[in-house]
Each structure stands twice: as C-alpha cells, then as structure tokens.
Coordinates of C-alpha atoms and ligand atoms in Angstrom, one line a residue:
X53 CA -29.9 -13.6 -3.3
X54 CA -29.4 -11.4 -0.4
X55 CA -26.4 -11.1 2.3
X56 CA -27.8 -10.5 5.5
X57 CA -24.6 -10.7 7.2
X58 CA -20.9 -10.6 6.0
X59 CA -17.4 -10.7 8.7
X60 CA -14.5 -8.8 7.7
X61 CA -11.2 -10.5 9.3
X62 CA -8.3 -7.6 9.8
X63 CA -9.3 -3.9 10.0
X64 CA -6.6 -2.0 8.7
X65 CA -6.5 -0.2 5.6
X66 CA -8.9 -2.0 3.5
X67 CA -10.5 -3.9 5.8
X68 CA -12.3 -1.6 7.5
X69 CA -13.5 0.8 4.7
X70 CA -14.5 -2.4 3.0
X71 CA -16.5 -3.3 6.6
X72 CA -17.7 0.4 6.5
X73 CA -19.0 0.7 2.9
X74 CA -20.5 -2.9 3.1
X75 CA -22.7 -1.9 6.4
X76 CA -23.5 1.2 5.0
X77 CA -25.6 -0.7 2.4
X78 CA -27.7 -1.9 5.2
X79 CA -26.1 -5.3 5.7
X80 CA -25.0 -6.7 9.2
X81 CA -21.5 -6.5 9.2
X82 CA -18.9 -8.5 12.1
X83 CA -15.5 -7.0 11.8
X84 CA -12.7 -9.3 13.6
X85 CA -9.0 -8.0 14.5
X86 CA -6.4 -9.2 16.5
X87 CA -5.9 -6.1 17.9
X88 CA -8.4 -4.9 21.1
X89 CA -7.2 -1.6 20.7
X90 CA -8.2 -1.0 17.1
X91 CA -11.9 -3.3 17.8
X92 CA -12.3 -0.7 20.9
X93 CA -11.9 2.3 18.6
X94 CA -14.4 0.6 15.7
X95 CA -17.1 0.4 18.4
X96 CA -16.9 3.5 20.1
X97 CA -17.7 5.4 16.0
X98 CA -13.7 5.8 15.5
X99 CA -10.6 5.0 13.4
X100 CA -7.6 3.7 14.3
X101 CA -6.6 4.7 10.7
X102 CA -6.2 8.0 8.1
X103 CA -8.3 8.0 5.0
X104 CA -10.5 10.8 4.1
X105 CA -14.2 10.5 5.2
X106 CA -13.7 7.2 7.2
X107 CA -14.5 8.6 10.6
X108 CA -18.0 9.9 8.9
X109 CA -19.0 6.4 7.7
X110 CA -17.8 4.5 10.4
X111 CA -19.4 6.7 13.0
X112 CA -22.5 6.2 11.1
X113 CA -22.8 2.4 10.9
X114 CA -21.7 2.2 14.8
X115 CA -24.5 4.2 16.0
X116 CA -27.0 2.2 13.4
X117 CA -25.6 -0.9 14.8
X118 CA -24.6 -2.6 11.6
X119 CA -21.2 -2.4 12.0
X120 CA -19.7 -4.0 15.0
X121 CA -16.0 -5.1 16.0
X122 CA -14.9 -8.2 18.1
X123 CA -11.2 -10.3 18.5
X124 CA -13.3 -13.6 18.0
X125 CA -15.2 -14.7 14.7
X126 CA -18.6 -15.3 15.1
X127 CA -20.8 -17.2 12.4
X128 CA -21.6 -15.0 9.2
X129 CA -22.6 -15.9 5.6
X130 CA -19.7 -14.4 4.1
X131 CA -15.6 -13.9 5.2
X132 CA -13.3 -11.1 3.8
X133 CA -9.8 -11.9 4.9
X134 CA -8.1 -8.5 4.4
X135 CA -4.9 -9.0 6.7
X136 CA -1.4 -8.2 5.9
X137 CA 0.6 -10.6 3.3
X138 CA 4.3 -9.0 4.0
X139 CA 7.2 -10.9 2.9
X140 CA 10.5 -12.4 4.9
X141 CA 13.5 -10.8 4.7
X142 CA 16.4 -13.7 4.1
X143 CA 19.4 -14.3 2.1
X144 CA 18.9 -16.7 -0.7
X145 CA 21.8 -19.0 -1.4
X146 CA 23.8 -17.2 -3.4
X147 CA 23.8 -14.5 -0.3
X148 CA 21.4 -12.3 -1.9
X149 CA 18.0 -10.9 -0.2
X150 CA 15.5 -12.5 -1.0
X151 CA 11.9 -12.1 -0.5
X152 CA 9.6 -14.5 0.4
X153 CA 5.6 -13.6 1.0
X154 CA 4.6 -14.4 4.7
X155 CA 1.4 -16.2 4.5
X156 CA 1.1 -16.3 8.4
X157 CA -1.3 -14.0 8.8
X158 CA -3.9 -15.6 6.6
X159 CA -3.5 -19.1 7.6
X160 CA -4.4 -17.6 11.2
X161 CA -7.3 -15.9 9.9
X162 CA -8.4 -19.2 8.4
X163 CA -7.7 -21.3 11.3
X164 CA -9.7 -18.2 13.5
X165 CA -13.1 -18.8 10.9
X166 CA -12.6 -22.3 10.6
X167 CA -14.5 -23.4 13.5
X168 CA -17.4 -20.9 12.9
X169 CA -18.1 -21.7 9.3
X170 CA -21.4 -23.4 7.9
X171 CA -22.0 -25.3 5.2
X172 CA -23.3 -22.3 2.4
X173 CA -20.3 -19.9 3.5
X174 CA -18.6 -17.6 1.3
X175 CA -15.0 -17.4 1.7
X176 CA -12.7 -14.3 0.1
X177 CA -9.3 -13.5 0.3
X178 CA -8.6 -9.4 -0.3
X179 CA -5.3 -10.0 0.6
X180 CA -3.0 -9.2 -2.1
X181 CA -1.2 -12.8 -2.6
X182 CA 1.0 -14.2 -4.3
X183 CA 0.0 -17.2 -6.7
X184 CA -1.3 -20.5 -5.2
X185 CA -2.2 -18.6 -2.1
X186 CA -6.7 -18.8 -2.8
X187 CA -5.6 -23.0 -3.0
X188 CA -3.7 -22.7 -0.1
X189 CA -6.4 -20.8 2.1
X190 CA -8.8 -23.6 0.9
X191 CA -6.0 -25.7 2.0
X192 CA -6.0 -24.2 5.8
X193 CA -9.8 -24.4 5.9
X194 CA -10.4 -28.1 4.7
X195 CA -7.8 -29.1 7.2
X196 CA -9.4 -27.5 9.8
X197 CA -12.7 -28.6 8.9
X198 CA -12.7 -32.1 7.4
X199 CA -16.4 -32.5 8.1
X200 CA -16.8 -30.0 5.1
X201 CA -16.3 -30.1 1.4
X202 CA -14.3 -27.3 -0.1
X203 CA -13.8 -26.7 -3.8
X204 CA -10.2 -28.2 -4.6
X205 CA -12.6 -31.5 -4.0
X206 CA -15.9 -30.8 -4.7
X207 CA -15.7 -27.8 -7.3
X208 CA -19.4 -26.2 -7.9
X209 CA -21.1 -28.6 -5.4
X210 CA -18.7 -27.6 -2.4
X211 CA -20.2 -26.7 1.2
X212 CA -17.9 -23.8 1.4
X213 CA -17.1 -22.0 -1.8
X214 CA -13.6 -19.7 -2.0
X215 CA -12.3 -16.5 -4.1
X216 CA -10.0 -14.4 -4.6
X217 CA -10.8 -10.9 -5.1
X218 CA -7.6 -8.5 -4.6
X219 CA -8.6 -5.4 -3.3
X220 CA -7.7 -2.1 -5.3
X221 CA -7.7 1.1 -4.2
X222 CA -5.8 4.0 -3.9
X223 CA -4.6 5.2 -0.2
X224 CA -6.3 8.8 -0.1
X225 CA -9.3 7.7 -2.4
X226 CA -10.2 4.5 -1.1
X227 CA -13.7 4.9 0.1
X228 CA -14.5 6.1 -3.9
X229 CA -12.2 3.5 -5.3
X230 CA -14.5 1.1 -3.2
X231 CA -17.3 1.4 -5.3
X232 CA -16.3 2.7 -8.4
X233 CA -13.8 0.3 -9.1
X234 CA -13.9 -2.8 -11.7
X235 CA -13.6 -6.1 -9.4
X236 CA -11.6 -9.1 -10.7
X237 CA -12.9 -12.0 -9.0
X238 CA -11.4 -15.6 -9.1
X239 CA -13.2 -18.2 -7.9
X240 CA -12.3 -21.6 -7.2
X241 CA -15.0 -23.0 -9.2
X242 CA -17.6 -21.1 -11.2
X243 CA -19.8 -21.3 -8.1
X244 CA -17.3 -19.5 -5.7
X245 CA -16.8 -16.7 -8.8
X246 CA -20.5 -16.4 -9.0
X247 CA -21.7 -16.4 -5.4
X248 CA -19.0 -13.4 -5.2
X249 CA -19.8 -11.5 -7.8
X250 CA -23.1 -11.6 -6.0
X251 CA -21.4 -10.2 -3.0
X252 CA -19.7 -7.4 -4.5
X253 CA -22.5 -6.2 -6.7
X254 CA -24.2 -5.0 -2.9
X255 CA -21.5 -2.7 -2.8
X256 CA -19.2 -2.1 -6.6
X257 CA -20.8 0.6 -9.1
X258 CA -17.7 -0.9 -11.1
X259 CA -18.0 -4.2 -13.3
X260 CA -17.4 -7.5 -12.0
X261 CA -15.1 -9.7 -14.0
X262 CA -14.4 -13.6 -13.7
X263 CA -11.8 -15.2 -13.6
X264 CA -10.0 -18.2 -11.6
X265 CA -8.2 -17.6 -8.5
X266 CA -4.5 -17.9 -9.6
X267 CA -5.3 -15.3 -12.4
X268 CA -6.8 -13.1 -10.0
X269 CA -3.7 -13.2 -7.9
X270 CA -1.6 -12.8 -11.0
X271 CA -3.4 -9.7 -11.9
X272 CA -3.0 -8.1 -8.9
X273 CA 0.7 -8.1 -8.8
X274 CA 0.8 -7.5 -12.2
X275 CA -0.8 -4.2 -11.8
X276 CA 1.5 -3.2 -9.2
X277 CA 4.5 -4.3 -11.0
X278 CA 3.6 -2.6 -13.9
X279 CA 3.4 0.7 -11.8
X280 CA 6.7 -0.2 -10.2
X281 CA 8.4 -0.7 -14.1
X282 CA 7.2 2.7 -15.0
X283 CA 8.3 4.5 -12.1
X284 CA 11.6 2.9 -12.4
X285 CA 12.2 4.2 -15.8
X286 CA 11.3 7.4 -14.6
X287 CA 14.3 7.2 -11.8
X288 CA 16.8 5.7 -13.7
X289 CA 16.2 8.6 -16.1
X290 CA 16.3 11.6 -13.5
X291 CA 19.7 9.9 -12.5
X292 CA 20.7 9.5 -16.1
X293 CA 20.1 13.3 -16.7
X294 CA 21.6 14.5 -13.7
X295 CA 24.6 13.0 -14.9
X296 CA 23.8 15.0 -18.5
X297 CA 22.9 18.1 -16.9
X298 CA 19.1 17.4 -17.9
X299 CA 16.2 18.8 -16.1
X300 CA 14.1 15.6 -16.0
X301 CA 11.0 17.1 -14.9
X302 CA 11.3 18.8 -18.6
X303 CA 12.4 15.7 -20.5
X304 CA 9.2 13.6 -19.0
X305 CA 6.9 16.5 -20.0
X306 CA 8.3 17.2 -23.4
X307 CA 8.4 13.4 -24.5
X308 CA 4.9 12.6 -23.1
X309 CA 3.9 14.9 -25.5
X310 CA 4.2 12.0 -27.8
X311 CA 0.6 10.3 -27.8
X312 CA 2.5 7.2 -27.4
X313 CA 4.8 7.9 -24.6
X314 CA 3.3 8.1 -20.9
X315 CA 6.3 8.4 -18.6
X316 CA 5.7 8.4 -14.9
X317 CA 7.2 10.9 -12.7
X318 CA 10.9 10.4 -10.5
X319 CA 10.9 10.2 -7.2
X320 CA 12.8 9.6 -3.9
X321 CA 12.2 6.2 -4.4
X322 CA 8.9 4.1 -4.2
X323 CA 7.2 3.4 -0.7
X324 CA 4.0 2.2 0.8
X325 CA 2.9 -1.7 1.3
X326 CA 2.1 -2.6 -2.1
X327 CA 4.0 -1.6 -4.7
X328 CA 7.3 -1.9 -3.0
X329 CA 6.3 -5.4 -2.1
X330 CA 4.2 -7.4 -4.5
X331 CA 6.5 -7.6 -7.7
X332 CA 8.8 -9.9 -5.2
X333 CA 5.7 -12.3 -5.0
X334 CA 6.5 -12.3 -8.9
X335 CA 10.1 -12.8 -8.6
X336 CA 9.8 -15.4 -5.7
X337 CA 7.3 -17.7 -8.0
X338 CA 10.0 -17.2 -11.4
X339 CA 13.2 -16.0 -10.3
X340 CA 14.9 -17.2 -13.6
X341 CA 12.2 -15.3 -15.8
X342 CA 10.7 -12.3 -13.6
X343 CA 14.3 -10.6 -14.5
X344 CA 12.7 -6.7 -15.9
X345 CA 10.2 -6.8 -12.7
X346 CA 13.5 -7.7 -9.8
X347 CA 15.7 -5.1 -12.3
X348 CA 12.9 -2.3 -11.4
X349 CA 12.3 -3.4 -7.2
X350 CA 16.5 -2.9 -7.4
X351 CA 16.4 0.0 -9.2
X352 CA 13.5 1.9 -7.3
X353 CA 15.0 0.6 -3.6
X354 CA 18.7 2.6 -4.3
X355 CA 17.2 5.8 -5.6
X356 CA 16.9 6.7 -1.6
X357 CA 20.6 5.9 -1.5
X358 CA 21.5 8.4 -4.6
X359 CA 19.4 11.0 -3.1
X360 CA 21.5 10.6 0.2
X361 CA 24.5 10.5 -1.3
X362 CA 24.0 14.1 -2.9
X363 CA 22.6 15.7 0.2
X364 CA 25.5 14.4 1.7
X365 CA 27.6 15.9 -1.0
X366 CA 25.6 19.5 -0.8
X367 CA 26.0 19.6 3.2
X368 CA 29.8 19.1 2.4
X369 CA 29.7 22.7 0.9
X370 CA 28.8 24.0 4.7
X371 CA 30.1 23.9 7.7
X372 CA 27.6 22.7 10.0
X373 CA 24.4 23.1 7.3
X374 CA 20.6 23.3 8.3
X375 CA 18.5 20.6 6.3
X376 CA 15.1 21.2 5.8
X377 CA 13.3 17.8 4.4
X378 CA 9.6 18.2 3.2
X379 CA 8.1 15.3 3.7
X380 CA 8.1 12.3 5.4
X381 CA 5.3 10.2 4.1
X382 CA 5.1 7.5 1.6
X383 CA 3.1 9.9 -0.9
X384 CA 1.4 13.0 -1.3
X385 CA -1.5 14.3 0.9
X386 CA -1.3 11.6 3.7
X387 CA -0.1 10.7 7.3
X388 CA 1.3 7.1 6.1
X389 CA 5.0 7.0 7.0
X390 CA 5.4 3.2 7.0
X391 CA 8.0 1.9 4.3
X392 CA 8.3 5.6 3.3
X393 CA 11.7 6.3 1.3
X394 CA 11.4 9.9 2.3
X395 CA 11.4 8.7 6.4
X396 CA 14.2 6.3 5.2
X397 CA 16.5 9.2 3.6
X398 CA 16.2 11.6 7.1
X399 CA 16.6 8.5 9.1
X400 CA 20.2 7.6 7.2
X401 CA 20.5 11.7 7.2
X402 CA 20.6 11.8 10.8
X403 CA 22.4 9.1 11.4
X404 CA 25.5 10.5 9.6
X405 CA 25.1 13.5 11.2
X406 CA 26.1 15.7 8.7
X407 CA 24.3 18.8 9.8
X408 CA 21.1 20.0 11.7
X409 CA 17.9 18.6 10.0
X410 CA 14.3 19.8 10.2
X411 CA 11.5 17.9 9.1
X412 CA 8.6 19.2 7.5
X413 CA 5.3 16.9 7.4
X414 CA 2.0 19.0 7.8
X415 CA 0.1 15.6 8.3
X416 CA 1.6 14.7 11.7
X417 CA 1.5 16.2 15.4
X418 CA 4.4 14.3 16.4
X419 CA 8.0 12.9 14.9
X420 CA 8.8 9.3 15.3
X421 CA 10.6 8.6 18.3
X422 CA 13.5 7.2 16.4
X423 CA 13.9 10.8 14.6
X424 CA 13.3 13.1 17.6
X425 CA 16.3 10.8 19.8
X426 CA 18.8 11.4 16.7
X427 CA 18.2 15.0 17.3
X428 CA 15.8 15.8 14.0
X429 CA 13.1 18.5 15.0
X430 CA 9.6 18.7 13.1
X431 CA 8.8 22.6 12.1
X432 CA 6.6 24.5 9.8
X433 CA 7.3 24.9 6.4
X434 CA 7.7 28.8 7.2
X435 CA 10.2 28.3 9.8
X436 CA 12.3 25.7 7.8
X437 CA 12.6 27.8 5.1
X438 CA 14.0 30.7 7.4
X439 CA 16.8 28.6 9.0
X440 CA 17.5 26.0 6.0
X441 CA 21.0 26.3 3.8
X442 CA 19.9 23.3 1.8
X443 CA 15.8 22.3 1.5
X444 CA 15.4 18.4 0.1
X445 CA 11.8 17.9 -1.3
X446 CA 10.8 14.3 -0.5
X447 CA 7.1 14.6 -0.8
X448 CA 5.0 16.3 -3.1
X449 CA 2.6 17.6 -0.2
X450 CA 0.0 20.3 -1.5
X451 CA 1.2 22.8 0.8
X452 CA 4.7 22.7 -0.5
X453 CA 3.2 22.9 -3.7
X454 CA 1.4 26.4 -2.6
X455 CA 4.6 27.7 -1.5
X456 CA 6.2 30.9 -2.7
X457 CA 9.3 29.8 -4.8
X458 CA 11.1 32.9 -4.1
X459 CA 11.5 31.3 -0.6
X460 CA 13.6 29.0 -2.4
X461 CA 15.6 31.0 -3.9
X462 CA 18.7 31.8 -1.8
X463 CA 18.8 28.0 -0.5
X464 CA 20.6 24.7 -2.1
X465 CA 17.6 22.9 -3.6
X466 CA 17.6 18.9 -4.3
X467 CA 14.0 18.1 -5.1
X468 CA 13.3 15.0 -5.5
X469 CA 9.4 15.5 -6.7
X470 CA 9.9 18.7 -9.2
X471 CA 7.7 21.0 -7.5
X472 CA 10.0 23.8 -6.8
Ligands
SAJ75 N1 5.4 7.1 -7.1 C1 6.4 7.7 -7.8 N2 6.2 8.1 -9.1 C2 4.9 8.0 -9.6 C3 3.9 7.4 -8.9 C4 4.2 6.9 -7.7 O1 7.6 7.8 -7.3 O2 4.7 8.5 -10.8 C5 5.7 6.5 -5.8 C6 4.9 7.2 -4.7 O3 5.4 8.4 -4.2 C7 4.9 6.1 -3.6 C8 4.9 4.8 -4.4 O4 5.3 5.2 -5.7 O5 6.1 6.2 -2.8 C9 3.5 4.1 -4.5 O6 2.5 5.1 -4.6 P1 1.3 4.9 -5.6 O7 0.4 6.0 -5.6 O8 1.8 4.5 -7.0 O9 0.5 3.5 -5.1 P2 0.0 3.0 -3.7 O10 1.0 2.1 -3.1 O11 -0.6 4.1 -2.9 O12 -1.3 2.1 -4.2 C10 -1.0 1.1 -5.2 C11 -2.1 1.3 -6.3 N3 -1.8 0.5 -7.5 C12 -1.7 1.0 -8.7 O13 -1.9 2.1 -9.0 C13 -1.4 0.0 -9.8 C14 -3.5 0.9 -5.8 O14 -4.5 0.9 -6.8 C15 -3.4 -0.5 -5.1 O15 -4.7 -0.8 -4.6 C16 -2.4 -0.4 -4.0 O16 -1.1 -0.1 -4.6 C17 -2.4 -1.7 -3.3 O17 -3.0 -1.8 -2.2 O18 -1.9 -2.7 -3.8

C-alpha cells in the first residue's frame, strides 16, 4: 500500500528533515507549525534551522511542490507529531528539583489533527516520550473525536490506528541517520505497528523492528540514558584524576585498550535536548529504582560548576586576566547553543566578573544578547589566542582542533575536551 500524502506536525529539528526526506521520495507532504515565521521560511525553499544539506533538500521539494507548510492541519493519510516534549522545572516535596515531562505540546498537536482526521488515518508520535505517553495521545484523540474508534478500544479493527516511533538521529548527521537508521516502532495494536512499518519503509534503508508502544518509549530513553551513564563515568573520572594528578585523556585511551572497556570521553558537562533531558522521564516514572540513571543527570549537570570553579581559581593568579573560551555550542561542528554547558560556564564566567572574556564560536555571526550586555566579546580564534592569559576549551570544534599547539603554549590551559 502506498502513501500518497503524509502531515508532519512541528518543524524543528526532526520534523522537518523527516518532512524533507519523506517528500523527496515523491510523496505529498503537509508540514504544520505553530510558528508563521518558520512555515514562511519552509515555503519560500528555506530553513529556519542548522543541519548539513537541509537547505538543498528542502529547496528542492518546495519548488517540486511536494513539500508545503501551513499553521492549520489539513486532512492527510498519515500524522508525524515531532514537537518538543521538555519537562517542568518544580521542587518535589522533599524540596528537591524535580523533573516532570511537559506533554502540552503534544496534546495541542492532537487536539489541532483531531478534527481533520478520517477513519483509515495513521497516527505517530516521534516525540521522544516518556512511558504511557502513545496511550495518552490516543487518549487526546478519542476524546476529541468520539465518533471514531481508536485502539485502546478497538485494537486491530480501530478507525484510527496509533504508534510510537522515537526518532533517532544524530544533530549534524541527521539527514543520513534518517535513512540509514534501524526504526523501533510500537504500535498500539499489531495493525498500528504494521501500517507504520509500511510508512517508514518509503523512506528507512535501516530495519524496522516491532514492538508495542510503551517499549518503544522505553527504548528511547534508554538509549539516551545509557549515553548519559557513560559519559558520566567519564566526568567523574577526569575530576577523580585531577585530584590524582592524572591526565585523563591518557587514562581513557590506555584502558580502552582493553577489548572490554569502551570509556566515553569527559567533558564540560552534557548539553543539547535529549540527553540532558530524557533519563528524568526515567526517574519521574521510578524515582525509588531509577537511582544509577538520576546519580549520572546529577553528576553530568555540576561538571559545568567544577569547570567554573577552576577558571575561577586560574583567573585568581592574574590581575585583571583575559579568558578566551572556545566554544559555545552544545557539541562539536554545530551552531546549537541551546542547553549548552559551554554557553552556561561563560554565562556564570561573566557574571562573576572575574576578568575580560572572549568567546570563540566559528559557527555564529553574532553573540547572544545576554553575553554581549555582560560585556563578553566574540573573536577569532587567532585573535584570542594573542590577547588570552588563560584559554578554556569548551568545545571540541574542528578548527580548534587544526590549531597550532605552540599557540598554546605560553597561556594557562583548562580544556575541558583534550584537544590541546
Ligand atoms: N558528550 C560528552 N562526551 C561524549 C559524548 C557526548 O561529553 O563522549 C556530550 C556532548 O558534548 C553533548 C552531549 O553529550 O553536550 C550530547 O551529545 P551527543 O552527541 O551524545 O548526543 P545528541 O544529544 O546530539 O544526540 C543524542 C543521540 N543519542 C545517542 O547517541 C544515544 C541521538 O542518536 C538521539 O537521536 C538524540 O540524542 C535525540 O534526539 O534523542
């Protein structure tokens, strides 16, 4: 069976290379967001987002006219909800944060497609979700639209079937991951897991696996947390071997020479939307059991805070000291700055005012106004490095990786990433 036409609901990050790669394959593709600014871009051929060869493939399925943006659904055989699934920040009880998952944004995508949906309709959540949240989407709809029968009820024989199938891929590679990924789909009856798999093979070089919807969603944040574990070893070991006067960067290499051990690398602390957020969907659903996975989330959120803390205690050695800090985004090689710890470190850095501070980030034009009003100014690598008494490497960026390490030689060094 053939789709002849499939909506997207929220064009960020996955959304719309998902819309993108989907119309490429010569299927009619209605992309819905909230935002007329962002639909505006899609239809005039351009993003409102960085990833590597978007602009070509969206500029392509513009002008072929099978990709097309609007704020209102319109019928389709097939909805994608990729919109955001953040989480509250509250106290708990006890007066510790807590972290709930914010589900607000897809209960108003599936109030928006409610009204437009048929009976035959293919409904997926991409959203990365915390468990229950396929049921609770079904939920939304079936309220909305009682004249339907959804698959809680109905299972295989229901008007509208529902999966989940997280999305995957890697900021920076997305439009490869896209395709070449495996899928894990959970549907909400083995109709729903079937009539997706269908979906995805249009588009997914990778295998399609089934399962049901609350393992789907389990697997998703399982990935992440996993990621999240390993990279908190690998901080609380670069601060265990500061203390022991241990190059870590040494340590990790020598002991994943053990064809056992695969140690992830230390860092300023771990940013972006996903990682740093899904293993509290864990530790919300099992607070009394999900005790490694909240260890790591604490871990990984006050490395920032022991990487200010000796900047802080390097800048004391001067009296009115030049910081140069490479980096600012999340991660290597792109623009992203949101929940970055390296933005988060110059931010507290300038705030404290402890000295003069330069920011290095070849993959923006301009700082963010919060930086430039506490007096940080952004600069080439080149001239950083002549003015600098103390560099701080956030980010492994390529370019800082090109650099000459003689230039590093007469400053105070603190990197982060273990590139100098
Ligand atoms: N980081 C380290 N050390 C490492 C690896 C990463 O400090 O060894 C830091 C990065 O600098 C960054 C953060 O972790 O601040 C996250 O970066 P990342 O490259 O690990 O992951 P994301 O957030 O870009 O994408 C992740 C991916 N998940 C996994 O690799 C398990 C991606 O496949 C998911 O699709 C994505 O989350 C998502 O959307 O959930």
């Amino acid at each position: 069976m053939t789709f002849k036409t499939v909506s997207v609901i929220g064009l960020g990050y996955i959304g719309l290379p998902t819309a993108a790669v989907i119309a490429s394959r010569d299927i009619q593709v209605i992309g819905v967001d909230v935002n007329q600014q962002a639909v505006d871009t899609i239809n005039a051929g351009n993003i409102h987002i960085v990833e590597p060869d978007l602009d070509i493939v969206v500029r392509s399925v513009v002008t072929t006219g099978n990709l097309r943006a609007t704020t209102i659904p319109e019928p389709a055989e097939v909805f994608m909800i990729a919109v955001p699934t953040p989480f509250y920040h509250g106290e708990d009880a006890n007066g510790e944060a807590s972290h709930k998952p914010n589900l607000s944004y897809i209960e108003s995508a599936a109030k928006a497609i409610a009204p437009v949906l048929e009976k035959g309709n293919l409904v997926i959540l991409e959203s990365t979700s915390p468990v229950g949240a396929t049921e609770k989407l079904a939920g939304w709809l079936k309220e909305a639209r009682p004249d339907l029968s959804f698959p809680q009820d109905a299972g295989d024989t229901a008007d509208i079937n529902v999966a989940h199938c997280p999305e995957r891929v890697l900021p920076g590679y997305v439009l490869q991951e896209l395709v070449s990924n495996d899928r894990v789909i959970g549907g909400m009856s083995n109709a729903c897991s079937a009539r997706a798999v269908e979906l995805y093979k249009t588009f997914v070089r990778g295998e399609c696996i089934t399962t049901n919807a609350r393992t789907a969603e389990m697997a998703k944040l399982t990935e992440n947390s996993f990621r999240d574990v390993n990279i908190a070893f690998a901080n609380e070991l670069s601060v265990i071997c500061d203390k022991l006067k241990i190059n870590v960067w040494e340590l990790v290499k020598l002991a994943n020479r053990h064809p056992r051990v695969n140690i992830l690398n230390p860092g300023p602390g771990v940013g972006g939307h996903c990682i740093a957020v899904d293993p509290w969907f864990i530790v919300d659903s099992c607070p009394e059991e999900a005790n490694i996975i909240k260890q790591a989330r604490l871990t990984n959120d006050a490395k920032p805070y022991y990487v200010i803390d000796k900047i802080t205690k390097a800048a004391d050695e001067f009296k009115r000291p030049v910081i140069a800090c490479l980096g600012l985004a999340f991660k290597a090689d792109i623009d992203d700055l949101r929940e970055s710890p390296a933005l988060q470190i110059v931010q507290e850095l300038a705030s404290r005012d402890i000295g003069d501070i330069i920011a290095v980030e070849p993959n923006i034009k301009a700082l963010p106004e919060n930086l430039s009003k506490e007096g940080v100014k952004l600069a080439t690598l080149e001239a950083a490095l002549e003015v600098a008494n103390v560099v701080v490497v956030l980010v492994d960026h390529k370019e800082f990786k090109a650099a000459d390490s003689t230039q590093f030689s007469t400053k105070v060094v603190i990197d982060t990433r273990g590139i100098v």
